[in-house]
Coordinates of C-alpha atoms in Angstrom, one line a residue:
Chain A
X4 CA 19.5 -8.7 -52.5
X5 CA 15.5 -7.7 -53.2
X6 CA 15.3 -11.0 -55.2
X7 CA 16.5 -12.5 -51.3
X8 CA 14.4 -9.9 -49.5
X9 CA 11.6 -11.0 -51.4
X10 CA 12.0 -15.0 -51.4
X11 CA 12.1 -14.6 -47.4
X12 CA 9.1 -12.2 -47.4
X13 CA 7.7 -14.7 -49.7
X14 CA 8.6 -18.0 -47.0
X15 CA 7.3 -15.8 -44.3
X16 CA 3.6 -15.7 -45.9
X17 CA 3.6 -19.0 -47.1
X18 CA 2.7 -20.6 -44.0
X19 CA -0.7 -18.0 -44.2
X20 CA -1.7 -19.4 -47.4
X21 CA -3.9 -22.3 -46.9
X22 CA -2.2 -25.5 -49.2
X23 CA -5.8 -26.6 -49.5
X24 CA -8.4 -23.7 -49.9
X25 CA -11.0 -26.4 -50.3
X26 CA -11.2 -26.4 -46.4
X27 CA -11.5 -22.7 -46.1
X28 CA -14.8 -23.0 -48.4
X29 CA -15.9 -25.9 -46.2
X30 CA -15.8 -24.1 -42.7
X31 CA -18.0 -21.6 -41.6
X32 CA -16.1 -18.2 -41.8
X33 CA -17.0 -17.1 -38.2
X34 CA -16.9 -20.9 -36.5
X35 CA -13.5 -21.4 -36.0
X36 CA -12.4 -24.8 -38.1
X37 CA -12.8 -28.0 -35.9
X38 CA -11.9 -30.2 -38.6
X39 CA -8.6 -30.6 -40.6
X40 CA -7.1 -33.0 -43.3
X41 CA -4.8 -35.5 -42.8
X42 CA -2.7 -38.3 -45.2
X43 CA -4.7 -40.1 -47.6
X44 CA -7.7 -37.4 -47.2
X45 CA -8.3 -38.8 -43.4
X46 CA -10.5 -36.2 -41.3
X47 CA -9.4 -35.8 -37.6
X48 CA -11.5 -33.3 -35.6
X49 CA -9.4 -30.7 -33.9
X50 CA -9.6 -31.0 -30.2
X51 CA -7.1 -27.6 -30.8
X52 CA -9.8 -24.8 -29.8
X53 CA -11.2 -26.9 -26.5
X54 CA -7.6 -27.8 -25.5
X55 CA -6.5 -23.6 -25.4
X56 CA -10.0 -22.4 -23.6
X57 CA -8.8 -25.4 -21.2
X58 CA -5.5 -23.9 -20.6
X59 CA -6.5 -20.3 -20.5
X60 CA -9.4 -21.2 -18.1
X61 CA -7.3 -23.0 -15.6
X62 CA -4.8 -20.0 -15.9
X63 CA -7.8 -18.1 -14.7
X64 CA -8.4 -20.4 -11.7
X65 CA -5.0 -20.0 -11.0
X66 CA -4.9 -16.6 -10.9
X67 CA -8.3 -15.9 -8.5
X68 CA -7.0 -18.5 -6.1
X69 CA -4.0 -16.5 -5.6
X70 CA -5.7 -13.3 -5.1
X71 CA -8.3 -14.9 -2.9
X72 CA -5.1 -16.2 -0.8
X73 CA -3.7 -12.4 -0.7
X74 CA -6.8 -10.6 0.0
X75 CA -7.1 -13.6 3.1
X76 CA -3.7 -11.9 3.8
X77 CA -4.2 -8.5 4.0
X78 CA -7.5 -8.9 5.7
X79 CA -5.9 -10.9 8.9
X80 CA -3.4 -8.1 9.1
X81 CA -5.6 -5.3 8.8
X82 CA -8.8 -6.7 10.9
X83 CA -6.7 -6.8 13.9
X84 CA -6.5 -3.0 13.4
X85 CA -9.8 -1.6 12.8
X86 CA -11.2 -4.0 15.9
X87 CA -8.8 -2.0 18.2
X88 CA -9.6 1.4 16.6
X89 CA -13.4 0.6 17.4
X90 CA -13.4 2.3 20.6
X91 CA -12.5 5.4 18.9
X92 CA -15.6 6.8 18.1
X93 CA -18.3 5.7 20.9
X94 CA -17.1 8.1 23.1
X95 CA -18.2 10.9 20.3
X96 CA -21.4 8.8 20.0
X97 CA -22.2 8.6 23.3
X98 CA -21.7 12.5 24.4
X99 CA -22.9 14.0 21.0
X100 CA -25.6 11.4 19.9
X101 CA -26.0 10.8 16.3
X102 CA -28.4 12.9 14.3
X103 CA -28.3 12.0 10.8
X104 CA -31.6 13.5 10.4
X105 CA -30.0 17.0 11.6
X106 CA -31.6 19.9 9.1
X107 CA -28.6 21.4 7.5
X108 CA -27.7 23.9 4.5
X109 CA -24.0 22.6 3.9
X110 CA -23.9 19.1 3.5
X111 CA -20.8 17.0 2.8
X112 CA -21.1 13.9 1.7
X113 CA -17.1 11.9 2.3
X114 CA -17.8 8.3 0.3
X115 CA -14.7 6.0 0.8
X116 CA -14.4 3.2 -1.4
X117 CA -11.0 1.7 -2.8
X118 CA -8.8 1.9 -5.5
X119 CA -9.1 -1.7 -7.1
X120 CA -11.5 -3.4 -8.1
X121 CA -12.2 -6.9 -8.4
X122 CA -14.0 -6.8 -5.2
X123 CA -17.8 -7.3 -5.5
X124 CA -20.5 -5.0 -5.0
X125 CA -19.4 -2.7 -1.8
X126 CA -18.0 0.6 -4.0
X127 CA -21.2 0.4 -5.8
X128 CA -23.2 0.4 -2.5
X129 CA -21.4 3.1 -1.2
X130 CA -21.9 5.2 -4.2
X131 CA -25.3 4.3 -4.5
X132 CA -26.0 5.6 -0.4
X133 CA -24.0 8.5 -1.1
X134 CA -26.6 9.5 -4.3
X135 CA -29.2 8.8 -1.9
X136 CA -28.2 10.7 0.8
X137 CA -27.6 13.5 -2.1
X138 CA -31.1 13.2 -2.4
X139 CA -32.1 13.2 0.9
X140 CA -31.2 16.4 1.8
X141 CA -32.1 18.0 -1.2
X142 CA -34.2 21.3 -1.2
X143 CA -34.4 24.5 -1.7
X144 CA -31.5 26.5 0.2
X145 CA -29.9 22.9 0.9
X146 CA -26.5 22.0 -0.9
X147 CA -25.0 18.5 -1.4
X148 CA -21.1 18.8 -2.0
X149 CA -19.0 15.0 -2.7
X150 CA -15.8 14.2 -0.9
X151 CA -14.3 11.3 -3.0
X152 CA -11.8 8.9 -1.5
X153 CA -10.2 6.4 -3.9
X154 CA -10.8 5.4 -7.4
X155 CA -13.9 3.4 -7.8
X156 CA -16.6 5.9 -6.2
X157 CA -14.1 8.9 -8.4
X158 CA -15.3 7.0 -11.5
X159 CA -18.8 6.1 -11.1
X160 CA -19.4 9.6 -9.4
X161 CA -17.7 12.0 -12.3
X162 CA -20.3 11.0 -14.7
X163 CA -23.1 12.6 -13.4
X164 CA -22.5 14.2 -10.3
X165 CA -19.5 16.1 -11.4
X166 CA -20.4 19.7 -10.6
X167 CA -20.9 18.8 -6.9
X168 CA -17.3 17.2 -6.0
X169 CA -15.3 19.1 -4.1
X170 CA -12.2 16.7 -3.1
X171 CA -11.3 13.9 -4.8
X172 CA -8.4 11.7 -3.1
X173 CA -6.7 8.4 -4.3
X174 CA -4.2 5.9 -3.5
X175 CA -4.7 6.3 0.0
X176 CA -3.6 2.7 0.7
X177 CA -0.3 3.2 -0.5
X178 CA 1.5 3.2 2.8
X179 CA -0.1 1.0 5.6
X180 CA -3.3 3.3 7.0
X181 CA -2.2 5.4 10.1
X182 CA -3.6 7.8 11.9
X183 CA -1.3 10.1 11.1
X184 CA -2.2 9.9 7.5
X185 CA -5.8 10.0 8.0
X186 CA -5.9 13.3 10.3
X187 CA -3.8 15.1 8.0
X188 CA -6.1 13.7 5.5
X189 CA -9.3 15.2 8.0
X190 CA -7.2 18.5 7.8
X191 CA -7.4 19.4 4.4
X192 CA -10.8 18.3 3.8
X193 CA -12.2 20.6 7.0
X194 CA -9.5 23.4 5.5
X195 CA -11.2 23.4 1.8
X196 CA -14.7 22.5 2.0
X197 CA -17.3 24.4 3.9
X198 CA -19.9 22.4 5.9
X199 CA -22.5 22.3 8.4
X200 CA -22.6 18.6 8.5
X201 CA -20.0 15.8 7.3
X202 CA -21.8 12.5 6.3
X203 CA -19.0 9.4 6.1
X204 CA -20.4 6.9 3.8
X205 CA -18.4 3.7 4.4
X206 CA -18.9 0.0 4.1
X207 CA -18.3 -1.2 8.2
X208 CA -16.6 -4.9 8.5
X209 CA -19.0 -7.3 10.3
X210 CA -17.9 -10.5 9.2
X211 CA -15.9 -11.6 6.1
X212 CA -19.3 -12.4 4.5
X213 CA -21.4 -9.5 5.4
X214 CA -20.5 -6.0 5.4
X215 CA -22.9 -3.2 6.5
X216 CA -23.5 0.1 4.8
X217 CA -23.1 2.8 7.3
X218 CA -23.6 6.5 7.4
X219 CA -21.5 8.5 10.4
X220 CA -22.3 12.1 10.8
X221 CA -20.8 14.7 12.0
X222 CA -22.0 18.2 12.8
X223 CA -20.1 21.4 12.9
X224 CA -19.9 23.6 16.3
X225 CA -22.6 25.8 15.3
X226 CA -25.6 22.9 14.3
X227 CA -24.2 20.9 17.7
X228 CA -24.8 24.7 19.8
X229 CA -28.1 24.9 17.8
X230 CA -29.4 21.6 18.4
X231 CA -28.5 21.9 22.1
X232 CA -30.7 24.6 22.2
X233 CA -33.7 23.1 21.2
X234 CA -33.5 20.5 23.1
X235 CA -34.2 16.7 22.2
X236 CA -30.9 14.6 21.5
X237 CA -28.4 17.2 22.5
X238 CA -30.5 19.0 25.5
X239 CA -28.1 17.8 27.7
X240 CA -24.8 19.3 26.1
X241 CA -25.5 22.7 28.0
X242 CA -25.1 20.7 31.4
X243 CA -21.5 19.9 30.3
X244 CA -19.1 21.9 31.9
X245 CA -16.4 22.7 29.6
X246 CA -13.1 23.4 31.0
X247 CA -10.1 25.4 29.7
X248 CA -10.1 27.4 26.5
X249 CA -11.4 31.3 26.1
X250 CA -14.7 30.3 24.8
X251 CA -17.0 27.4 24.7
X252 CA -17.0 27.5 21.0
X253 CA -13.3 26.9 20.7
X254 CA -13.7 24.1 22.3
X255 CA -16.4 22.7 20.7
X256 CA -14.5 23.2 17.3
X257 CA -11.6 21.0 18.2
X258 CA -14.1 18.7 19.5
X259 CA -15.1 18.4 16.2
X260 CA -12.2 18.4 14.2
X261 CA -11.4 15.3 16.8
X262 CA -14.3 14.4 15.6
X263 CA -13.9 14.0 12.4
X264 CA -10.6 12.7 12.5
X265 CA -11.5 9.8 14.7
X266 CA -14.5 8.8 12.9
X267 CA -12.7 8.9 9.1
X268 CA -9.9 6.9 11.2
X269 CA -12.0 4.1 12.1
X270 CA -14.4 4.5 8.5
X271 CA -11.3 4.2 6.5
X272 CA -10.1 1.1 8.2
X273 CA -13.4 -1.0 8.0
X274 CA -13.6 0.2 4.6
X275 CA -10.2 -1.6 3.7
X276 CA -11.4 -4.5 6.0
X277 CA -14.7 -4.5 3.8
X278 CA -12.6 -4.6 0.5
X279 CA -10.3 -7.1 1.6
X280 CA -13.2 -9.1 2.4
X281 CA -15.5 -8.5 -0.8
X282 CA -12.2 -9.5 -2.8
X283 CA -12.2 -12.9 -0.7
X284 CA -15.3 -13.7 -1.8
X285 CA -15.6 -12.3 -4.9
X286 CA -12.6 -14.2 -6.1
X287 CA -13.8 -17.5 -4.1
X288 CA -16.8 -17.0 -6.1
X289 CA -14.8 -17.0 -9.8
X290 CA -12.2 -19.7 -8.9
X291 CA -15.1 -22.0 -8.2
X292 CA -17.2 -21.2 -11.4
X293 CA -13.8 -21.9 -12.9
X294 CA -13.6 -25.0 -11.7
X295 CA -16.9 -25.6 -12.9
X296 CA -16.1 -24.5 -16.4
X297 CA -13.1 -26.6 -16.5
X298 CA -15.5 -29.9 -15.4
X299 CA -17.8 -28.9 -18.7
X300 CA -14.8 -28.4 -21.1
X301 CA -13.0 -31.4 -19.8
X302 CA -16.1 -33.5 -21.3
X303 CA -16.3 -31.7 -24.3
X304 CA -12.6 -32.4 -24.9
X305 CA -13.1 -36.1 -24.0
X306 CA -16.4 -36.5 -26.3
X307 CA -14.3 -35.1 -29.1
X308 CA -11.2 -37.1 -28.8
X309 CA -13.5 -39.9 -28.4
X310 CA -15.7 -39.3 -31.5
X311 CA -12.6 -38.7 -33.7
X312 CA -10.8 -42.2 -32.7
X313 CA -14.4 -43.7 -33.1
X314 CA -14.7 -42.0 -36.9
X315 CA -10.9 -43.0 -37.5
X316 CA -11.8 -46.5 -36.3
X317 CA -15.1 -46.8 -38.4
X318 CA -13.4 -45.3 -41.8
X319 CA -10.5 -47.8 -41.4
X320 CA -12.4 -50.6 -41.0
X321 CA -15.6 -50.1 -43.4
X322 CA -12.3 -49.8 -45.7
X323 CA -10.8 -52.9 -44.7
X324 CA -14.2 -54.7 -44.7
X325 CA -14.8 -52.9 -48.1
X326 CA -11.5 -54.1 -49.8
X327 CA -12.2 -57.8 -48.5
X328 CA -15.7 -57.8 -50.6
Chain B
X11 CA -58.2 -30.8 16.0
X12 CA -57.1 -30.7 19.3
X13 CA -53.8 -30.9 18.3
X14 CA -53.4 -28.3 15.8
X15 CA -55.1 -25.7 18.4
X16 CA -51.9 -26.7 20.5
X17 CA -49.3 -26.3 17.8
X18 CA -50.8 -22.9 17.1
X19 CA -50.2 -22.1 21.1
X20 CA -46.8 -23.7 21.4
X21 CA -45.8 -21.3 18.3
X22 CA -46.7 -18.3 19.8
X23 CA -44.3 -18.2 22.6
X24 CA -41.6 -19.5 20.4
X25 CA -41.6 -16.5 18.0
X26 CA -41.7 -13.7 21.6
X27 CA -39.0 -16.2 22.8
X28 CA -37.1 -15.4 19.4
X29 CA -38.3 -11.4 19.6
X30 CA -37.3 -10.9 23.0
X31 CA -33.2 -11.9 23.0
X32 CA -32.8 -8.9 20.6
X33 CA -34.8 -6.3 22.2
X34 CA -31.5 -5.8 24.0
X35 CA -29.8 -5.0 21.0
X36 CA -32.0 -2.0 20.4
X37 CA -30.3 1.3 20.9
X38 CA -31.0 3.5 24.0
X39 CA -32.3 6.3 21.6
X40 CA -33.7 4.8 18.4
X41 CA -35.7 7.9 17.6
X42 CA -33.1 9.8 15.3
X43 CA -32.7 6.4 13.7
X44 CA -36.7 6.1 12.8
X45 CA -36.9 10.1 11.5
X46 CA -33.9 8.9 9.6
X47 CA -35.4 5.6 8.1
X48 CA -38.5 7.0 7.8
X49 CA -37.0 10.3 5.5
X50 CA -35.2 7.6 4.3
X51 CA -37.8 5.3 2.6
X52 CA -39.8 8.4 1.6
X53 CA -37.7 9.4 -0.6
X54 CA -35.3 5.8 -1.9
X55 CA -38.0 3.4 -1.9
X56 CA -36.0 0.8 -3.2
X57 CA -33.0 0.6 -1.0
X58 CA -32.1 -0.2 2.7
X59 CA -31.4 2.7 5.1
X60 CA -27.7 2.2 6.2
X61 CA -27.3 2.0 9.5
X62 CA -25.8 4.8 11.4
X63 CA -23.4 4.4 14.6
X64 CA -26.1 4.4 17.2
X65 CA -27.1 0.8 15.9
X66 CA -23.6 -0.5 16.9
X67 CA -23.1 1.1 20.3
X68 CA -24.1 -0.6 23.9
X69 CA -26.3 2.3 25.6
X70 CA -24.8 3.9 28.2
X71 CA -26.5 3.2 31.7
X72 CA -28.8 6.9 32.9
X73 CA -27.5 8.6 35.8
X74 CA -28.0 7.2 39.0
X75 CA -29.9 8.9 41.2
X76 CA -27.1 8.7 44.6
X77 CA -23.2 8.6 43.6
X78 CA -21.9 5.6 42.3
X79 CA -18.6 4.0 44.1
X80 CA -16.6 3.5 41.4
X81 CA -15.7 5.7 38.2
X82 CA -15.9 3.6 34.9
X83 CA -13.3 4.7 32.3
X84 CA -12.8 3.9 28.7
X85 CA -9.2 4.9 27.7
X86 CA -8.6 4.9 23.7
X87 CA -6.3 5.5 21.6
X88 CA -6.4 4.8 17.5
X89 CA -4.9 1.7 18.1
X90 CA -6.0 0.0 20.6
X91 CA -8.5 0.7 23.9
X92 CA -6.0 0.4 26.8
X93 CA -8.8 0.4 29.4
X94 CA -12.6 -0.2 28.1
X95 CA -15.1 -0.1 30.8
X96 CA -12.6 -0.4 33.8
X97 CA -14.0 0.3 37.1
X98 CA -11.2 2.6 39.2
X99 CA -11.4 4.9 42.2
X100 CA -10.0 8.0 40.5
X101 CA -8.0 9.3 37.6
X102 CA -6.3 12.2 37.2
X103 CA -6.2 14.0 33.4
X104 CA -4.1 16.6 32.5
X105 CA -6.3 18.9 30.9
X106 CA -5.3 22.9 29.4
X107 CA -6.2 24.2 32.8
X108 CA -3.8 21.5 34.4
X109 CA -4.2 18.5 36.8
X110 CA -7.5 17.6 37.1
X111 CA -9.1 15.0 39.5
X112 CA -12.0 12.9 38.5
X113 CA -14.0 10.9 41.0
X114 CA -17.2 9.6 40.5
X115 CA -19.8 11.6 40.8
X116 CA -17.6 14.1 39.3
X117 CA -19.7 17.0 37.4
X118 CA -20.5 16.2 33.3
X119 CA -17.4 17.7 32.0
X120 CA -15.7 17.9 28.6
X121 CA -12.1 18.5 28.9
X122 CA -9.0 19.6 26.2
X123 CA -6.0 17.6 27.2
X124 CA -2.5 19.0 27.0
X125 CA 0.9 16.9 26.7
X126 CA 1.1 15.3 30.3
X127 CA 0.7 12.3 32.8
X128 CA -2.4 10.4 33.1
X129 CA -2.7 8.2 36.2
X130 CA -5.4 5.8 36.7
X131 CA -5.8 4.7 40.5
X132 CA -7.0 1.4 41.1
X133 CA -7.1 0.8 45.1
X134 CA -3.9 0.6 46.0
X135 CA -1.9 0.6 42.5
X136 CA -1.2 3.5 40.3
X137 CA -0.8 3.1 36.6
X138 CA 0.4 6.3 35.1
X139 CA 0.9 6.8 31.2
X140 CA 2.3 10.0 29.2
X141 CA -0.6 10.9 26.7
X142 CA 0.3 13.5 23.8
X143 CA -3.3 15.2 23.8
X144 CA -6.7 14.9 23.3
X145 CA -9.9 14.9 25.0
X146 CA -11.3 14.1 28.3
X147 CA -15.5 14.0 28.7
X148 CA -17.1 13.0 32.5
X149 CA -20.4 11.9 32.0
X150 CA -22.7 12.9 34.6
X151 CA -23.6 8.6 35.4
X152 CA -19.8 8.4 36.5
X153 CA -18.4 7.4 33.1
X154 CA -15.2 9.3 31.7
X155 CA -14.2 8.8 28.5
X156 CA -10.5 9.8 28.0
X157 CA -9.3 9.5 24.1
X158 CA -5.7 10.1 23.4
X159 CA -3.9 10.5 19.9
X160 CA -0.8 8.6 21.5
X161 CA -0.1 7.1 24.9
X162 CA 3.0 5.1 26.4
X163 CA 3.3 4.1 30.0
X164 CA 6.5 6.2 31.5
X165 CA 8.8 3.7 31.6
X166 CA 8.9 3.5 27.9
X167 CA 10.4 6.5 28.0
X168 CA 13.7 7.2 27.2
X169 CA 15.2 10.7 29.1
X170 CA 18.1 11.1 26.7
X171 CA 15.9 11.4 23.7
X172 CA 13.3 13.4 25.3
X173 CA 16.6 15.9 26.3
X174 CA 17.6 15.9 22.2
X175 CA 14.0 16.5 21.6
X176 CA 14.3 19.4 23.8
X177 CA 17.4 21.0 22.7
X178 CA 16.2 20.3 19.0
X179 CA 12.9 22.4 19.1
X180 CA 14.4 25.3 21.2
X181 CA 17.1 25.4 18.5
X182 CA 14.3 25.3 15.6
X183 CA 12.3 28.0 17.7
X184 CA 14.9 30.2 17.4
X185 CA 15.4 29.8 13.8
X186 CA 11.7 29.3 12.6
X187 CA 11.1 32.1 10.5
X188 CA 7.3 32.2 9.5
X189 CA 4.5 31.7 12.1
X190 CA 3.8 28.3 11.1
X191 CA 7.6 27.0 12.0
X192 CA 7.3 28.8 15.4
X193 CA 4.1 27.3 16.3
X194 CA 5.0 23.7 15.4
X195 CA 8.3 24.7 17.2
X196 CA 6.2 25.5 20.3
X197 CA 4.3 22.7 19.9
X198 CA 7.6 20.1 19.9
X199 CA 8.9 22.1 22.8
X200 CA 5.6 22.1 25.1
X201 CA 5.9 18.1 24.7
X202 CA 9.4 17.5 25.1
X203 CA 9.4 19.8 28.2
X204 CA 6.2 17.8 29.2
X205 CA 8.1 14.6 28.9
X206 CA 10.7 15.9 30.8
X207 CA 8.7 16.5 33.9
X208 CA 6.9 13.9 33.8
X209 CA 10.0 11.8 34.2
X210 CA 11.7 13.8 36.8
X211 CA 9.1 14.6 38.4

C-alpha cells in the first residue's frame, strides 16, 4: 500500500519535472518561457502568456462595464431624491446666513464619504477639506474634533488624525437613505459630541461629471445669540419674533437641531449622488483603457502567431530546399 | 493697422458681455464667503476653498418698503418641495401657541410647529394638508418659509387608523413605565388626537 501511495505521489509530480531540462537552462528564470519544443526538435513560440492576459483583461472590461451600468442605476434612482430634498436647507440659509468664518472654540468637523471604493477621487477630496479646515481653525484655545461617516474618510483619517475622532459611523447605505435614518443619525452625534460649530464636509452633486466640494456650517444657539449681537450677518435675528416656547433659547436650540438634521439630510444624499457618479466615471474610464489594452495585446498576439507560422514555414522549406541540393 | 486697433475694440465688449451674465449668479452676501476664501488661501495655499451653501442659493429679494399683495411661500418637506415660491393670499400654520394667520406684511417671525392642519389660501381655493411638525419662519419682505418633517393632504387620511393609533398610545401611556416611554407615548397621542380633529373638524 506505501509502494501504491508512493507510485501515485510519484505520477502526481511527474508532470512538474521538466522531460527536457535543456529548456529550463535556455529560458530566462524570471521571463516566463515563450518558446517550447515540439516533434523532430521544431520550435513553436508560445502565444500561451498573451492569450491568458487577453482573457483576463477582457474579464476586466467585463466587469467595469457592469459596474459602470449599476452605478448608472443607482444614480437615476437616487438623483431624483436629493433634487427634491434641495429645498430643505435654503430656508436655514436664508434666515441664519452662512458664517463659515464664525470664531469658535468647539469645532466639529462631520466628513461624509462612502463605504466603497472604486469611485475616483471625491473621499480623498473630502478628507483632504476636512484636514484643511482642521487647520483652519486651529489656535490656541481652539479644538478640532472629526465626525467620520463611512469607511473611506475612517481609513485615511485613523492614521494621523486619530486622537481627534469622536464618532465614527459606517454602512450607512445599507437600507435606502431616509430621513428617518439620518435624524436619528443627527441625534446621537448632537447627544455625544460637544460643539460650538458643526462643519459638514460633503461632495454636493452638480452633474454626473463634476462634483463640488462643499462645506455647510452650522452654529450652536449660543454663537447664533452671540453673533446676533454684534451685528453684521445675523443683526437682523433680534427682529424675529419668536413665538411659543418659555424662552427664546429653547427655541433656538430646536432650530438648530432642525438644523442639523436637514442639512446632514440633504449632505448625505448628494454625497451618495457624488459616489454614484465618481464610480460612473471612474469605471467608464478603466473599461475604456481596457479596451485599449485589449487593441495592443491583440497585435502582439497576431505578430506572434504570425512570426511562428513564418519560422515554421522557413525551417520547412530551407529543409526541403536543403535535402533537394 | 487699422484693423487690428478694431479687433482690440470689438474684444473688449465681448469679454464684459461674457462677465456680465454671471454677475447674477453672485450671492446677495458674498462677504462671509471672501473672509472665508481669504482665511482659506492663507493658510492651504494649494487647494480650492469649497464652496459653502451661500454660493448655491438665489438671494432673497430686501424688504419692500410698502406691503406687498401677495405672501410668497416655500413649503418643504425632505422629500419633495410641495410649494416653492408660490404666491398665495394667506396661510394659516399651526404653531405651539396654536393657529396662526400669516398675511403678507406679516411681522419677521420664527415659529415651532405642532401636529396640525396647514391651509394654504389661494383666492378662492383652499388647500389644506396635515403636517407632523416643524418650523415656520416669516420673513419680514413677505416670504414664509414653512418646513415640515412629514405632510399629507387630509384626504389621505384614513380615520379608522388614526382611531387605532389613538387607542394604541393611550394604552402604552398607561403602561409606559420610565419617562422616556411616557414621553414618546405623549408624543403618539398629541398626533393621533391631532389627526383626529383635523378630520372631524
Amino acid at each position: 500500500m506505501a509502494m501504491a501511495a508512493l507510485r501515485r505521489e510519484g505520477r502526481r509530480f511527474a508532470p512538474l519535472i521538466s522531460p527536457r531540462p535543456i529548456t529550463a537552462v535556455r529560458s530566462s528564470p524570471l521571463y516566463p518561457t515563450l518558446e517550447d519544443e515540439g516533434p523532430l526538435g521544431l520550435r513553436h513560440i508560445s502565444t500561451q502568456v498573451v492569450r491568458n492576459r487577453m482573457k483576463s483583461v477582457k474579464n476586466i472590461q467585463k466587469i467595469t462595464k457592469a459596474m459602470k451600468m449599476v452605478a448608472a442605476s443607482k444614480l437615476r434612482a437616487i438623483q431624483t431624491k436629493t433634487e427634491n430634498s434641495r429645498g430643505l436647507w435654503q430656508p436655514f440659509t436664508a434666515l441664519l446666513g452662512d458664517l463659515p468664518s464664525a470664531d469658535v472654540r468647539k469645532n466639529v468637523v462631520v466628513t461624509i464619504s462612502s463605504d466603497k471604493g472604486l469611485c475616483g477621487g471625491i473621499n480623498s477630496t473630502s478628507v483632504k477639506i476636512s484636514k484643511g479646515l482642521h487647520k483652519l481653525n486651529s489656535g490656541p484655545e481652539k479644538e478640532t474634533k472629526y465626525v467620520i461617516l463611512g469607511e473611506k474618510a475612517k481609513a485615511q483619517l485613523v492614521r494621523d488624525s486619530k486622537k481627534d475622532i469622536e464618532l465614527i459611523i459606517t454602512e450607512l447605505q445599507k437600507n435606502p437613505l431616509n430621513y428617518t435614518q439620518v435624524s436619528v443619525l443627527a441625534d446621537e452625534i448632537l447627544k455625544n459630541v460637544e460643539y460650538d460649530a458643526l462643519r459638514i464636509v460633503f461632495n454636493k452633486f452638480q452633474s454626473v461629471v463634476s462634483f463640488v466640494p462643499t462645506v455647510s456650517t452650522v452654529l450652536s444657539p449660543e454663537i447664533v445669540e452671540r453673533e446676533a449681537e454684534s451685528g453684521g450677518k445675523l443683526g437682523d435675528l433680534d427682529s424675529y419674533e419668536v413665538e411659543g416656547g418659555e424662552t427664546k433659547g429653547e427655541i433656538l436650540q430646536n432650530l438648530a437641531e432642525f438644523q442639523f438634521s436637514c442639512t446632514m439630510f440633504n449632505a448625505v444624499l448628494e454625497n451618495a449622488c457624488s459616489e454614484q457618479g465618481a464610480r460612473m466615471s471612474a469605471m467608464d474610464s478603466s473599461s475604456r483603457n481596457a479596451g485599449d489594452m485589449l487593441d495592443r495585446l491583440t497585435l502582439t498576439y497576431n505578430r506572434t502567431r504570425q512570426a511562428s507560422i513564418t519560422t515554421e514555414l522557413i525551417e520547412i522549406i530551407s529543409g526541403a530546399s536543403a535535402l533537394e541540393g | 493697422m487699422l484693423r487690428r486697433a478694431s479687433m482690440l475694440l470689438a474684444r473688449q465688449p465681448i469679454l464684459a458681455a461674457r462677465a456680465r451674465p454671471f454677475s447674477t449668479d453672485l450671492p446677495a452676501a458674498p462677504s462671509a464667503d471672501a473672509t472665508f476664501t481669504e482665511a482659506w488661501t492663507k493658510v492651504i495655499p494649494n487647494m480650492d476653498p469649497p464652496k459653502t451653501p451661500l454660493s448655491f442659493m438665489q438671494p432673497r429679494p430686501p424688504t419692500p418698503s410698502s406691503i406687498p399683495s401677495k405672501l410668497t411661500v416655500n413649503f418643504v418637506l425632505p422629500y419633495a418641495s410641495e410649494l416653492a415660491t408660490k404666491e398665495v393670499d394667506m396661510v394659516i400654520v399651526p404653531a405651539t401657541t396654536g393657529q396662526m394667520g400669516v398675511l403678507p406684511g406679516h411681522v419677521a417671525t420664527i415659529a415651532e410647529l405642532k401636529p396640525g392642519v396647514l391651509s394654504v389660501h389661494e383666492g378662492s381655493e383652499v388647500t389644506k394638508y396635515f403636517v407632523s411638525s416643524g418650523f415656520v419662519f416669516i420673513h419680514a419682505n413677505s416670504f414664509a418659509d414653512i418646513i415640515a418633517v412629514e405632510a399629507v393632504p387630509l384626504d389621505r387620511l384614513d380615520v379608522n387608523l388614526v382611531q387605532k393609533g389613538l387607542a394604541e398610545f393611550t394604552s402604552k401611556l398607561s403602561s409606559a413605565t420610565t419617562d422616556l416611554e411616557k414621553a414618546e407615548a405623549q408624543i403618539g397621542i398629541d398626533v393621533h388626537s391631532a389627526l383626529n380633529s383635523a378630520l372631524t373638524g
